[in-house]
Tab-separated table of C-alpha atoms in Angstrom:
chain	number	residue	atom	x	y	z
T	1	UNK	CA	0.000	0.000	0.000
T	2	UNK	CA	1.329	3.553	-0.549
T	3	UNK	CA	1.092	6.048	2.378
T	4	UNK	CA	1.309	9.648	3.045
T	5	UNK	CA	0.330	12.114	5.543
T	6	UNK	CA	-2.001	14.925	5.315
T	7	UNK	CA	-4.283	16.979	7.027
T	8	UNK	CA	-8.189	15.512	6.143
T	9	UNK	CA	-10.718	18.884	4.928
T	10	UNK	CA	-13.806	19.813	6.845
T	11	UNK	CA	-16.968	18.780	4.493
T	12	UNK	CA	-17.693	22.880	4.040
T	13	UNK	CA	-14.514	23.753	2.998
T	14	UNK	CA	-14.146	20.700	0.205
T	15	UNK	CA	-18.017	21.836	-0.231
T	16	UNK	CA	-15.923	25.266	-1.119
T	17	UNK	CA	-13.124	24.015	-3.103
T	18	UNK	CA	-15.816	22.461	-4.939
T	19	UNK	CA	-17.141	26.110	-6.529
T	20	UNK	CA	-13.608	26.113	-8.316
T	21	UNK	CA	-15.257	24.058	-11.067
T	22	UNK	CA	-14.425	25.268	-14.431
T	23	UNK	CA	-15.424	24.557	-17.238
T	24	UNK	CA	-12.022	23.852	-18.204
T	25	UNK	CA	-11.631	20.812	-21.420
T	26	UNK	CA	-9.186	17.991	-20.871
T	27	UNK	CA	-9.308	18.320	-16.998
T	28	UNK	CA	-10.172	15.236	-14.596
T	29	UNK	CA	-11.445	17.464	-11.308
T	30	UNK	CA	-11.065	15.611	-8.533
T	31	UNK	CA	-13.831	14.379	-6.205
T	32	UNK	CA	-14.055	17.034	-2.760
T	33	UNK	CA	-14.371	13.867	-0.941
T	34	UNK	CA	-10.684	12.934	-1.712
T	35	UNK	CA	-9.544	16.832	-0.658
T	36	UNK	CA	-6.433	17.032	1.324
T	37	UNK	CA	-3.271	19.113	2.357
T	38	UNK	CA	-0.539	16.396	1.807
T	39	UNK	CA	2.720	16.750	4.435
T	40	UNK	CA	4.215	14.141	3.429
T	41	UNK	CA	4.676	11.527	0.728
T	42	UNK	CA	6.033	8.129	2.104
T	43	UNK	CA	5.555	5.572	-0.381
T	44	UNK	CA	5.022	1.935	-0.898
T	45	UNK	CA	4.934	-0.044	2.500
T	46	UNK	CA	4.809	-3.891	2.732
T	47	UNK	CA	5.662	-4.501	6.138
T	48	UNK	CA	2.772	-4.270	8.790
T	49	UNK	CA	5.548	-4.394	11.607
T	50	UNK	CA	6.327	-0.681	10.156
T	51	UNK	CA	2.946	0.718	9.572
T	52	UNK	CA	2.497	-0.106	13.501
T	53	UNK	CA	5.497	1.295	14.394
T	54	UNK	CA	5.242	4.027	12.470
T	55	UNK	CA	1.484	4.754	13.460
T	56	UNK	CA	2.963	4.476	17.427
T	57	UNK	CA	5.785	7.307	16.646
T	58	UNK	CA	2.572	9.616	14.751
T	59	UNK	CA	1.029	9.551	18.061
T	60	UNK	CA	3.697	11.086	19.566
T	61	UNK	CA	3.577	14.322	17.962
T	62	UNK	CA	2.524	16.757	20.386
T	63	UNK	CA	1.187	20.232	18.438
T	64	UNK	CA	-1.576	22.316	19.283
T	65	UNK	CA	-4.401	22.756	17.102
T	66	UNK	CA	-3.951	25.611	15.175
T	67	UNK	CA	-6.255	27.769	11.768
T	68	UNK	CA	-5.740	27.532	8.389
T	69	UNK	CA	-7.389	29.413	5.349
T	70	UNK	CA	-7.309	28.218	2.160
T	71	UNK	CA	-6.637	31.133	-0.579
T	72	UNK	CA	-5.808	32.060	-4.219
T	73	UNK	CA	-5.294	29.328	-6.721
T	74	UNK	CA	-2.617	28.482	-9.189
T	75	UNK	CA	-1.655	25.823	-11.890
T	76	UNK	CA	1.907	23.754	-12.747
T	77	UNK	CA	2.773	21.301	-15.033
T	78	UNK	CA	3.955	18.295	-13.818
T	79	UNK	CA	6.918	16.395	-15.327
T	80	UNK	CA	4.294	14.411	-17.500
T	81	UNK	CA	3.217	17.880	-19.055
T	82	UNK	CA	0.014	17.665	-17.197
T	83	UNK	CA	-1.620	20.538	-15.861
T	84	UNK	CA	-2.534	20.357	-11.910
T	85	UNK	CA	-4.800	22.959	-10.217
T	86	UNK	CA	-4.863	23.688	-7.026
T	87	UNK	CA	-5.589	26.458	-4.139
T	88	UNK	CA	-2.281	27.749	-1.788
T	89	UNK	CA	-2.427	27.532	2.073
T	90	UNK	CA	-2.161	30.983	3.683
T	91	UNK	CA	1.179	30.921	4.866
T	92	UNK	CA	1.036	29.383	8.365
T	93	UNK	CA	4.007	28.855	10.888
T	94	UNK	CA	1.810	25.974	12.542
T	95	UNK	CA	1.370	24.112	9.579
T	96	UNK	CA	5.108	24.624	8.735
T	97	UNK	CA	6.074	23.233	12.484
T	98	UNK	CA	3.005	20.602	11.988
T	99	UNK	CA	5.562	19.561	8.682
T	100	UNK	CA	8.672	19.780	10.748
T	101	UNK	CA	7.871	16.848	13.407
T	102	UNK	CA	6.437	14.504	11.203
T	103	UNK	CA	9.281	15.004	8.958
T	104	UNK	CA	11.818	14.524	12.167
T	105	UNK	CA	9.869	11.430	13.294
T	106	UNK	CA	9.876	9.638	9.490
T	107	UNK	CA	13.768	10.394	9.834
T	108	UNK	CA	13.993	8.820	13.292
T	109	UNK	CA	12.441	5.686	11.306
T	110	UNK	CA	14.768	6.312	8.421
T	111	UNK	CA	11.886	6.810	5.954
T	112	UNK	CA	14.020	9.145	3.203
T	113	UNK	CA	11.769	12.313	2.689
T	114	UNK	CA	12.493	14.240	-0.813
T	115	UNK	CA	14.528	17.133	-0.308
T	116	UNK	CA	11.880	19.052	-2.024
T	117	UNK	CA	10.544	23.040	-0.913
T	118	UNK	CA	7.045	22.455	0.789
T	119	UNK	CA	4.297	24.748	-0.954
T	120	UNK	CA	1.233	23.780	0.554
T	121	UNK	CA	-1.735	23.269	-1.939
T	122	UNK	CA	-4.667	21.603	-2.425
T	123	UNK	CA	-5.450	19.735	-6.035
T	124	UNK	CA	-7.866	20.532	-7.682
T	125	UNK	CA	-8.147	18.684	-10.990
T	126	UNK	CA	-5.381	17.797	-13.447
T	127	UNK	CA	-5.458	17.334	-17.410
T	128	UNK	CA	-3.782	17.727	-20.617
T	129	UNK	CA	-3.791	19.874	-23.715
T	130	UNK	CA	-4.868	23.346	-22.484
T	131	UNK	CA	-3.604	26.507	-23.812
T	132	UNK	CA	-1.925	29.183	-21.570
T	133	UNK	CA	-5.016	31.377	-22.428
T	134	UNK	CA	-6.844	28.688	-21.004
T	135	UNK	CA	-4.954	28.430	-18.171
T	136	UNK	CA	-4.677	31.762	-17.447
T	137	UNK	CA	-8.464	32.541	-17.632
T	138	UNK	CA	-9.486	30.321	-14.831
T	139	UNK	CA	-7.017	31.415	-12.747
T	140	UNK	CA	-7.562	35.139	-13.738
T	141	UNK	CA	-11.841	34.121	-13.422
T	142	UNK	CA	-10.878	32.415	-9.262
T	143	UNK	CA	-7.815	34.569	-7.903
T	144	UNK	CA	-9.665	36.263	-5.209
T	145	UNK	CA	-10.984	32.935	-4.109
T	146	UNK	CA	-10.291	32.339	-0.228
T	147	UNK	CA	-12.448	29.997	2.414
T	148	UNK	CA	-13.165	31.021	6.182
T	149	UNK	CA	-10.171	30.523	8.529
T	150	UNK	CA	-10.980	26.599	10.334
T	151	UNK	CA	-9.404	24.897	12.782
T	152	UNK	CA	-7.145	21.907	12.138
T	153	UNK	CA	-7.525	20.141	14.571
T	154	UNK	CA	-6.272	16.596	13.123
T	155	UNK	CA	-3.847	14.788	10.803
T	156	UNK	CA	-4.135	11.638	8.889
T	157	UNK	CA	-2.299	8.750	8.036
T	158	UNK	CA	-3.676	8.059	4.356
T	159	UNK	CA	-3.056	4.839	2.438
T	160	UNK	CA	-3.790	5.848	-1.799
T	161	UNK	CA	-4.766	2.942	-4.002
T	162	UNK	CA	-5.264	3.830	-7.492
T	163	UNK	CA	-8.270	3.123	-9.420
T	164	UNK	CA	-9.220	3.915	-13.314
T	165	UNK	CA	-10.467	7.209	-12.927
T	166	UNK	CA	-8.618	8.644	-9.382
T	167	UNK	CA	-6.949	7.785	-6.742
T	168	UNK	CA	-9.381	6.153	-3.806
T	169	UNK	CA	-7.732	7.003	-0.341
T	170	UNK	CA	-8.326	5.480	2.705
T	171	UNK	CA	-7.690	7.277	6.383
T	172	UNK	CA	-6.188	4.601	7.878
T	173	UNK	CA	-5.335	6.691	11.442
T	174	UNK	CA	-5.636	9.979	12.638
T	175	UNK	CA	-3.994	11.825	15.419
T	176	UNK	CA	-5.929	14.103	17.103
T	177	UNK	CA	-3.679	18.106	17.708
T	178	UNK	CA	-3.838	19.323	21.365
C-alpha cells in the first residue's frame, strides 16, 4: 500500500473548493471527498511491523491545534506535461512546524523524505492539452478565491490505491492536535 500524511478537509470547505469548477476541457477534477493538504509523501509499504510502528511514533507528535485558510489558486505542469490545479495555504508557521515533526519522526524511522521546498496546496483537478489562455483565464476568473479561517484540529495517516479514474484514499489513522 502507498502512504502519506495529510491533514483531512472539513466537508464545508471541500463543499468550497468544490465552486472552483471550471469549465475547463481535458481536466479530470477531482472528487471534494478525496480533498487534502498532503505533508508528506512516504511511499510503498509492505511490512505491517512498520505501519504499527510508524502509526505508534505519529502519536507522539505533540502540536496544538492551530487555523488555516485556504486562498488564491494556481496551476503547474507536472513532469508528464500535465496541468494540476490547485488552491495555496495561507502561509502558516503551525502548519510549517506541523511539517517539521512529522518530517523529524519519518527520519527517526529512516523513511528518506524528498529534499523538495514544501508549498502547501490543495489539487484541484489535473489534465492535458490546455492553452496558456486557457490556463490563465481560470485562474484570472478564481484569484480572489479564499475559504473562512478553520481549525485543524487533526492529521491523517492516508493509504492511496489507485483506481481507473482517481486515486481512492483510505484514512487509515488519525492523530488528534492538542
Amino acid at each position: 500500500m502507498r502512504l502519506f500524511i495529510g491533514i483531512p478537509l472539513p466537508d464545508p470547505i471541500s463543499s468550497h473548493l468544490n465552486t472552483l469548477r471550471g469549465s475547463l476541457p481535458s481536466i479530470h477534477w477531482n472528487n471534494p471527498d478525496t480533498y487534502h493538504l498532503t505533508l508528506s509523501f512516504i511511499g510503498e509499504v509492505k511490512n505491517y511491523d512498520f505501519l504499527n510502528e510508524l502509526e505508534l511514533s505519529l502519536e507522539k507528535i505533540n502540536t496544538p491545534r492551530f487555523d488555516m485558510t485556504i486562498s488564491e489558486v494556481g496551476h503547474f505542469t507536472s513532469p508528464t506535461y500535465e496541468s494540476i490545479f490547485w488552491a495555496s495555504i495561507s502561509p502558516s508557521n503551525s502548519l510549517i512546524q506541523l511539517k517539521k515533526k512529522i518530517d523529524h519522526t519519518l527520519h527517526q524511522l529512516d523513511i528518506s523524505q524528498k529534499k523538495q521546498r514544501f508549498i502547501p496546496h490543495i489539487t484541484l483537478a489535473k489534465g492535458v492539452g490546455l492553452n496558456e489562455e486557457q490556463i490563465s483565464n481560470w485562474i484570472y476568473k478564481y484569484n480572489l478565491f479564499k475559504t473562512e479561517p478553520f481549525t485543524v484540529c487533526e492529521f491523517s495517516l492516508f493509504s492511496s490505491y489507485p483506481t481507473k479514474d482517481e486515486p481512492h484514499y483510505i484514512i487509515e489513522s488519525s492523530y488528534l492536535l492538542r
